[in-house]
PDB file of C-alpha atoms in Angstrom:
ATOM      1  CA  MET A 198      62.766  22.017  17.457  1.00  0.00           C
ATOM      2  CA  ALA A 199      60.922  20.578  14.435  1.00  0.00           C
ATOM      3  CA  PHE A 200      62.185  21.403  10.985  1.00  0.00           C
ATOM      4  CA  PRO A 201      59.845  23.274   8.609  1.00  0.00           C
ATOM      5  CA  LYS A 202      57.627  20.984   6.564  1.00  0.00           C
ATOM      6  CA  LYS A 203      56.309  21.083   3.034  1.00  0.00           C
ATOM      7  CA  ILE A 204      52.508  20.847   3.267  1.00  0.00           C
ATOM      8  CA  LEU A 205      49.982  20.407   0.483  1.00  0.00           C
ATOM      9  CA  VAL A 206      46.297  21.348   0.793  1.00  0.00           C
ATOM     10  CA  SER A 207      43.840  20.383  -1.934  1.00  0.00           C
ATOM     11  CA  ARG A 208      42.009  23.717  -1.844  1.00  0.00           C
ATOM     12  CA  ASN A 209      42.576  27.334  -2.772  1.00  0.00           C
ATOM     13  CA  LEU A 210      42.450  29.093   0.578  1.00  0.00           C
ATOM     14  CA  SER A 211      40.818  32.439   1.305  1.00  0.00           C
ATOM     15  CA  THR A 212      42.902  35.592   1.653  1.00  0.00           C
ATOM     16  CA  SER A 213      42.310  35.539   5.422  1.00  0.00           C
ATOM     17  CA  SER A 214      43.085  31.833   5.800  1.00  0.00           C
ATOM     18  CA  PRO A 215      44.258  30.849   9.310  1.00  0.00           C
ATOM     19  CA  LEU A 216      46.085  27.851   7.793  1.00  0.00           C
ATOM     20  CA  ARG A 217      48.108  30.043   5.438  1.00  0.00           C
ATOM     21  CA  GLU A 218      48.863  32.524   8.216  1.00  0.00           C
ATOM     22  CA  TRP A 219      50.003  29.692  10.500  1.00  0.00           C
ATOM     23  CA  ALA A 220      52.240  28.135   7.828  1.00  0.00           C
ATOM     24  CA  THR A 221      53.852  31.491   7.058  1.00  0.00           C
ATOM     25  CA  HIS A 222      54.441  32.237  10.745  1.00  0.00           C
ATOM     26  CA  LYS A 223      55.955  28.792  11.377  1.00  0.00           C
ATOM     27  CA  GLY A 224      58.072  28.778   8.234  1.00  0.00           C
ATOM     28  CA  HIS A 225      56.317  25.821   6.593  1.00  0.00           C
ATOM     29  CA  ALA A 226      55.969  25.744   2.802  1.00  0.00           C
ATOM     30  CA  LEU A 227      52.280  25.555   1.892  1.00  0.00           C
ATOM     31  CA  ILE A 228      51.140  24.454  -1.574  1.00  0.00           C
ATOM     32  CA  GLU A 229      47.480  25.059  -2.506  1.00  0.00           C
ATOM     33  CA  THR A 230      46.349  22.768  -5.329  1.00  0.00           C
ATOM     34  CA  PRO A 231      42.830  21.361  -5.883  1.00  0.00           C
ATOM     35  CA  PHE A 232      42.666  17.972  -7.598  1.00  0.00           C
ATOM     36  CA  ILE A 233      39.116  18.462  -8.798  1.00  0.00           C
ATOM     37  CA  ARG A 234      37.357  20.878 -11.127  1.00  0.00           C
ATOM     38  CA  ILE A 235      33.985  22.347 -10.168  1.00  0.00           C
ATOM     39  CA  GLU A 236      31.716  23.426 -13.040  1.00  0.00           C
ATOM     40  CA  PRO A 237      28.472  25.220 -12.094  1.00  0.00           C
ATOM     41  CA  ILE A 238      25.265  24.215 -13.828  1.00  0.00           C
ATOM     42  CA  LEU A 239      23.366  27.406 -14.560  1.00  0.00           C
ATOM     43  CA  ASN A 240      19.732  28.360 -15.137  1.00  0.00           C
ATOM     44  CA  GLN A 241      18.276  25.701 -12.857  1.00  0.00           C
ATOM     45  CA  GLU A 242      14.917  26.420 -11.261  1.00  0.00           C
ATOM     46  CA  ILE A 243      15.287  26.888  -7.509  1.00  0.00           C
ATOM     47  CA  ILE A 244      12.409  25.354  -5.597  1.00  0.00           C
ATOM     48  CA  PRO A 245      11.253  27.406  -2.581  1.00  0.00           C
ATOM     49  CA  SER A 246      11.861  25.465   0.637  1.00  0.00           C
ATOM     50  CA  ASP A 247      11.956  25.791   4.394  1.00  0.00           C
ATOM     51  CA  TRP A 248      15.575  24.614   4.549  1.00  0.00           C
ATOM     52  CA  ILE A 249      18.558  24.490   2.220  1.00  0.00           C
ATOM     53  CA  PHE A 250      21.257  21.988   3.186  1.00  0.00           C
ATOM     54  CA  PHE A 251      24.835  22.531   1.981  1.00  0.00           C
ATOM     55  CA  SER A 252      27.075  19.490   2.179  1.00  0.00           C
ATOM     56  CA  SER A 253      30.360  21.132   1.093  1.00  0.00           C
ATOM     57  CA  PRO A 254      32.136  24.491   0.719  1.00  0.00           C
ATOM     58  CA  ASN A 255      31.947  24.038  -3.067  1.00  0.00           C
ATOM     59  CA  GLY A 256      28.161  23.820  -2.842  1.00  0.00           C
ATOM     60  CA  VAL A 257      28.072  27.094  -0.911  1.00  0.00           C
ATOM     61  CA  ASP A 258      30.253  28.857  -3.479  1.00  0.00           C
ATOM     62  CA  VAL A 259      28.357  27.609  -6.513  1.00  0.00           C
ATOM     63  CA  TYR A 260      24.975  28.401  -5.031  1.00  0.00           C
ATOM     64  CA  PHE A 261      25.648  31.916  -3.762  1.00  0.00           C
ATOM     65  CA  ASP A 262      27.641  32.870  -6.866  1.00  0.00           C
ATOM     66  CA  ASN A 263      24.796  31.896  -9.190  1.00  0.00           C
ATOM     67  CA  TYR A 264      21.462  31.567  -7.404  1.00  0.00           C
ATOM     68  CA  PRO A 265      19.197  33.447  -4.960  1.00  0.00           C
ATOM     69  CA  ILE A 266      18.550  32.066  -1.502  1.00  0.00           C
ATOM     70  CA  LEU A 267      14.848  31.258  -1.242  1.00  0.00           C
ATOM     71  CA  ALA A 268      14.931  28.995   1.812  1.00  0.00           C
ATOM     72  CA  LYS A 269      13.963  30.303   5.237  1.00  0.00           C
ATOM     73  CA  LYS A 270      16.779  28.459   7.066  1.00  0.00           C
ATOM     74  CA  ILE A 271      20.248  27.169   6.209  1.00  0.00           C
ATOM     75  CA  ALA A 272      21.866  23.890   7.295  1.00  0.00           C
ATOM     76  CA  VAL A 273      25.469  22.816   6.693  1.00  0.00           C
ATOM     77  CA  TYR A 274      27.184  19.450   6.919  1.00  0.00           C
ATOM     78  CA  GLY A 275      29.982  20.562   9.231  1.00  0.00           C
ATOM     79  CA  GLY A 276      32.615  23.066  10.295  1.00  0.00           C
ATOM     80  CA  GLY A 277      34.344  23.570   6.954  1.00  0.00           C
ATOM     81  CA  THR A 278      31.104  24.372   5.158  1.00  0.00           C
ATOM     82  CA  PHE A 279      30.006  26.555   8.076  1.00  0.00           C
ATOM     83  CA  ASN A 280      33.229  28.588   7.800  1.00  0.00           C
ATOM     84  CA  ARG A 281      32.709  29.107   4.070  1.00  0.00           C
ATOM     85  CA  LEU A 282      29.211  30.386   4.783  1.00  0.00           C
ATOM     86  CA  GLN A 283      30.505  32.740   7.476  1.00  0.00           C
ATOM     87  CA  GLN A 284      33.054  34.162   5.035  1.00  0.00           C
ATOM     88  CA  ARG A 285      30.048  35.444   3.099  1.00  0.00           C
ATOM     89  CA  GLY A 286      28.579  37.013   6.224  1.00  0.00           C
ATOM     90  CA  ILE A 287      25.849  34.368   6.522  1.00  0.00           C
ATOM     91  CA  GLU A 288      24.996  32.272   9.574  1.00  0.00           C
ATOM     92  CA  ALA A 289      23.708  28.692   9.642  1.00  0.00           C
ATOM     93  CA  ASP A 290      20.680  27.489  11.586  1.00  0.00           C
ATOM     94  CA  PHE A 291      22.019  23.919  11.803  1.00  0.00           C
ATOM     95  CA  VAL A 292      25.662  22.807  11.800  1.00  0.00           C
ATOM     96  CA  GLY A 293      26.428  19.097  11.690  1.00  0.00           C
ATOM     97  CA  ASP A 294      29.134  17.527  13.826  1.00  0.00           C
ATOM     98  CA  ASN A 295      31.449  16.098  11.198  1.00  0.00           C
ATOM     99  CA  ARG A 296      33.198  13.901  13.717  1.00  0.00           C
ATOM    100  CA  LYS A 297      30.073  11.779  13.196  1.00  0.00           C
ATOM    101  CA  THR A 298      29.197   9.682  10.157  1.00  0.00           C
ATOM    102  CA  PRO A 299      27.089  11.313   7.419  1.00  0.00           C
ATOM    103  CA  GLU A 300      24.181   9.100   8.417  1.00  0.00           C
ATOM    104  CA  LYS A 301      24.312  10.322  12.034  1.00  0.00           C
ATOM    105  CA  ILE A 302      24.545  13.933  10.879  1.00  0.00           C
ATOM    106  CA  GLY A 303      21.515  13.317   8.700  1.00  0.00           C
ATOM    107  CA  ARG A 304      19.553  11.842  11.593  1.00  0.00           C
ATOM    108  CA  ASP A 305      20.537  14.770  13.828  1.00  0.00           C
ATOM    109  CA  PHE A 306      19.301  17.193  11.187  1.00  0.00           C
ATOM    110  CA  PHE A 307      15.988  15.539  10.410  1.00  0.00           C
ATOM    111  CA  ASN A 308      15.287  14.962  14.111  1.00  0.00           C
ATOM    112  CA  SER A 309      15.746  18.690  14.717  1.00  0.00           C
ATOM    113  CA  ILE A 310      13.262  19.966  12.110  1.00  0.00           C
ATOM    114  CA  HIS A 311       9.488  19.828  11.780  1.00  0.00           C
ATOM    115  CA  PRO A 312       8.059  16.912   9.751  1.00  0.00           C
ATOM    116  CA  ASN A 313       6.229  19.354   7.460  1.00  0.00           C
ATOM    117  CA  GLU A 314       9.329  21.332   6.521  1.00  0.00           C
ATOM    118  CA  VAL A 315      10.682  21.016   2.974  1.00  0.00           C
ATOM    119  CA  VAL A 316      14.446  20.675   2.404  1.00  0.00           C
ATOM    120  CA  LEU A 317      16.455  21.553  -0.719  1.00  0.00           C
ATOM    121  CA  PHE A 318      19.827  19.857  -1.281  1.00  0.00           C
ATOM    122  CA  PRO A 319      22.126  21.523  -3.851  1.00  0.00           C
ATOM    123  CA  VAL A 320      24.488  18.708  -4.874  1.00  0.00           C
ATOM    124  CA  SER A 321      27.122  17.527  -7.310  1.00  0.00           C
ATOM    125  CA  GLN A 322      26.418  14.817  -9.856  1.00  0.00           C
ATOM    126  CA  ILE A 323      28.564  12.453  -7.751  1.00  0.00           C
ATOM    127  CA  SER A 324      26.694  13.041  -4.487  1.00  0.00           C
ATOM    128  CA  LYS A 325      26.493   9.909  -2.325  1.00  0.00           C
ATOM    129  CA  LYS A 326      23.097  11.095  -0.960  1.00  0.00           C
ATOM    130  CA  SER A 327      24.168  10.068   2.547  1.00  0.00           C
ATOM    131  CA  ILE A 328      22.105  12.752   4.280  1.00  0.00           C
ATOM    132  CA  VAL A 329      18.894  12.642   2.281  1.00  0.00           C
ATOM    133  CA  ASN A 330      18.789   8.836   2.349  1.00  0.00           C
ATOM    134  CA  VAL A 331      18.167   8.780   6.106  1.00  0.00           C
ATOM    135  CA  ASN A 332      15.086  10.979   5.752  1.00  0.00           C
ATOM    136  CA  GLN A 333      11.838   9.265   6.712  1.00  0.00           C
ATOM    137  CA  LYS A 334       9.310  12.071   6.983  1.00  0.00           C
ATOM    138  CA  ASN A 335      10.244  15.308   5.212  1.00  0.00           C
ATOM    139  CA  VAL A 336       9.794  16.336   1.585  1.00  0.00           C
ATOM    140  CA  CYS A 337      13.283  16.697   0.099  1.00  0.00           C
ATOM    141  CA  HIS A 338      14.447  17.971  -3.294  1.00  0.00           C
ATOM    142  CA  GLU A 339      17.918  17.241  -4.664  1.00  0.00           C
ATOM    143  CA  LEU A 340      19.088  19.656  -7.334  1.00  0.00           C
ATOM    144  CA  VAL A 341      22.340  19.021  -9.234  1.00  0.00           C
ATOM    145  CA  LEU A 342      23.918  22.482  -9.421  1.00  0.00           C
ATOM    146  CA  TYR A 343      27.530  21.590 -10.210  1.00  0.00           C
ATOM    147  CA  GLU A 344      29.665  18.877 -11.755  1.00  0.00           C
ATOM    148  CA  THR A 345      32.783  17.532 -10.079  1.00  0.00           C
ATOM    149  CA  THR A 346      35.533  16.053 -12.242  1.00  0.00           C
ATOM    150  CA  LEU A 347      39.020  14.889 -11.303  1.00  0.00           C
ATOM    151  CA  GLU A 348      41.919  17.140 -12.245  1.00  0.00           C
ATOM    152  CA  PRO A 349      45.056  15.078 -11.545  1.00  0.00           C
ATOM    153  CA  THR A 350      48.303  17.012 -11.073  1.00  0.00           C
ATOM    154  CA  LYS A 351      51.803  15.667 -10.498  1.00  0.00           C
ATOM    155  CA  MET A 352      53.127  17.319  -7.364  1.00  0.00           C
ATOM    156  CA  PRO A 353      56.616  17.773  -5.908  1.00  0.00           C
ATOM    157  CA  LYS A 354      57.442  15.720  -2.824  1.00  0.00           C
ATOM    158  CA  VAL A 355      55.649  16.930   0.303  1.00  0.00           C
ATOM    159  CA  ASP A 356      55.751  15.853   3.937  1.00  0.00           C
ATOM    160  CA  ILE A 357      52.037  16.238   4.668  1.00  0.00           C
ATOM    161  CA  ALA A 358      49.081  16.277   2.266  1.00  0.00           C
ATOM    162  CA  ILE A 359      45.749  17.696   3.461  1.00  0.00           C
ATOM    163  CA  LEU A 360      43.072  16.193   1.220  1.00  0.00           C
ATOM    164  CA  THR A 361      39.713  17.837   1.682  1.00  0.00           C
ATOM    165  CA  SER A 362      37.258  15.397   0.051  1.00  0.00           C
ATOM    166  CA  PRO A 363      37.015  11.874  -1.390  1.00  0.00           C
ATOM    167  CA  SER A 364      37.243  13.318  -4.907  1.00  0.00           C
ATOM    168  CA  ASN A 365      40.420  15.208  -4.038  1.00  0.00           C
ATOM    169  CA  ILE A 366      41.869  11.986  -2.625  1.00  0.00           C
ATOM    170  CA  ASP A 367      41.159  10.228  -5.923  1.00  0.00           C
ATOM    171  CA  GLY A 368      42.529  13.132  -7.964  1.00  0.00           C
ATOM    172  CA  TYR A 369      45.737  13.235  -5.934  1.00  0.00           C
ATOM    173  CA  LEU A 370      46.367   9.497  -6.210  1.00  0.00           C
ATOM    174  CA  VAL A 371      46.121   9.467 -10.017  1.00  0.00           C
ATOM    175  CA  GLU A 372      49.538  11.138 -10.389  1.00  0.00           C
ATOM    176  CA  ASN A 373      51.094  10.881  -6.927  1.00  0.00           C
ATOM    177  CA  THR A 374      52.157   8.114  -4.562  1.00  0.00           C
ATOM    178  CA  THR A 375      51.622   7.790  -0.820  1.00  0.00           C
ATOM    179  CA  GLU A 376      55.259   6.912  -0.116  1.00  0.00           C
ATOM    180  CA  ASN A 377      56.764   8.887   2.791  1.00  0.00           C
ATOM    181  CA  VAL A 378      53.757  11.218   2.977  1.00  0.00           C
ATOM    182  CA  LYS A 379      51.478  11.659   5.985  1.00  0.00           C
ATOM    183  CA  PHE A 380      47.873  12.462   5.106  1.00  0.00           C
ATOM    184  CA  VAL A 381      45.289  14.612   6.811  1.00  0.00           C
ATOM    185  CA  VAL A 382      41.721  14.167   5.590  1.00  0.00           C
ATOM    186  CA  LEU A 383      38.640  16.193   6.477  1.00  0.00           C
ATOM    187  CA  GLY A 384      35.613  14.312   7.771  1.00  0.00           C
ATOM    188  CA  SER A 385      34.759  10.678   8.410  1.00  0.00           C
ATOM    189  CA  THR A 386      33.596  10.114   4.815  1.00  0.00           C
ATOM    190  CA  SER A 387      37.025  11.088   3.470  1.00  0.00           C
ATOM    191  CA  LYS A 388      38.807   9.032   6.122  1.00  0.00           C
ATOM    192  CA  LYS A 389      36.793   5.911   5.333  1.00  0.00           C
ATOM    193  CA  HIS A 390      37.275   6.461   1.591  1.00  0.00           C
ATOM    194  CA  PHE A 391      41.059   6.699   1.997  1.00  0.00           C
ATOM    195  CA  GLU A 392      41.270   3.708   4.338  1.00  0.00           C
ATOM    196  CA  ASP A 393      39.159   1.611   1.965  1.00  0.00           C
ATOM    197  CA  LEU A 394      41.825   2.169  -0.721  1.00  0.00           C
ATOM    198  CA  ASN A 395      44.267   0.128   1.402  1.00  0.00           C
ATOM    199  CA  THR A 396      47.292   2.247   0.481  1.00  0.00           C
ATOM    200  CA  GLY A 397      49.022   1.608   3.807  1.00  0.00           C
ATOM    201  CA  ALA A 398      49.537   5.350   4.274  1.00  0.00           C
ATOM    202  CA  GLU A 399      49.321   7.176   7.607  1.00  0.00           C
ATOM    203  CA  VAL A 400      45.929   8.909   7.641  1.00  0.00           C
ATOM    204  CA  TYR A 401      44.836  11.419  10.279  1.00  0.00           C
ATOM    205  CA  MET A 402      41.600  13.355  10.787  1.00  0.00           C
ATOM    206  CA  PRO A 403      41.193  16.582  12.779  1.00  0.00           C
ATOM    207  CA  GLU A 404      38.431  16.842  15.365  1.00  0.00           C
ATOM    208  CA  ALA A 405      36.486  19.112  13.018  1.00  0.00           C
ATOM    209  CA  SER A 406      36.766  20.070   9.353  1.00  0.00           C
ATOM    210  CA  THR A 407      37.950  23.590  10.116  1.00  0.00           C
ATOM    211  CA  GLU A 408      41.299  25.222   9.509  1.00  0.00           C
ATOM    212  CA  GLU A 409      41.711  25.814  13.237  1.00  0.00           C
ATOM    213  CA  ALA A 410      41.207  22.111  14.046  1.00  0.00           C
ATOM    214  CA  THR A 411      43.513  21.160  11.164  1.00  0.00           C
ATOM    215  CA  ILE A 412      46.235  23.462  12.508  1.00  0.00           C
ATOM    216  CA  ALA A 413      45.935  21.862  15.961  1.00  0.00           C
ATOM    217  CA  LEU A 414      46.392  18.414  14.413  1.00  0.00           C
ATOM    218  CA  LEU A 415      49.339  19.555  12.283  1.00  0.00           C
ATOM    219  CA  GLU A 416      51.035  21.030  15.356  1.00  0.00           C
ATOM    220  CA  LYS A 417      50.675  17.689  17.162  1.00  0.00           C
ATOM    221  CA  MET A 418      51.941  15.693  14.157  1.00  0.00           C
ATOM    222  CA  ILE A 419      54.959  17.921  13.689  1.00  0.00           C
ATOM    223  CA  ARG A 420      55.872  17.803  17.401  1.00  0.00           C
ATOM    224  CA  GLN A 421      55.891  13.991  17.191  1.00  0.00           C
ATOM    225  CA  TRP A 422      57.911  13.854  13.928  1.00  0.00           C
TER     226      TRP A 422
END
């Protein structure tokens, strides 16, 4: 029988979080601490569009907390962003497979829509523009609606750290080491970012960026401890 673990997740979870419920049921200590600060940019003009494409849960929160939805259809990068949208009672018309690279998700999206359709991308000032850069035919508008800054925090020793974005990886590493910690990262962009840092740490990625897929991976990791 595996001993309870101390697990960090770089996100404040919802009240109905499956990850929190699982950790409580299994007796694991779960620490919820973001390593970034999200500041909305208000009073931007929203351009009417056929599609709006959300690349992160933070983008969903900032947009729906501050702006009206004018687009006819909604696209999301992957499972984590899709879940955040569903928590607001809203469905997506396109959901990317975030086991793929951002470029492949972008190609899947643009191949699935009409060449005359206009797409709005609400983004952070540090957006890598991975999706929009593969576009070859559609009119796209990028609108910076929030700023992302690192918020480093020194944490107590944990067994597993779930880092939910490249920025959260960077924020964590400012004040914390990788020694004797196993890392779970969400999405191929985060995995590549972490591996490019050459920390030598054990880095794992769930099959999808959802809490359910993360729980399945954690169960497997803990069984093999």
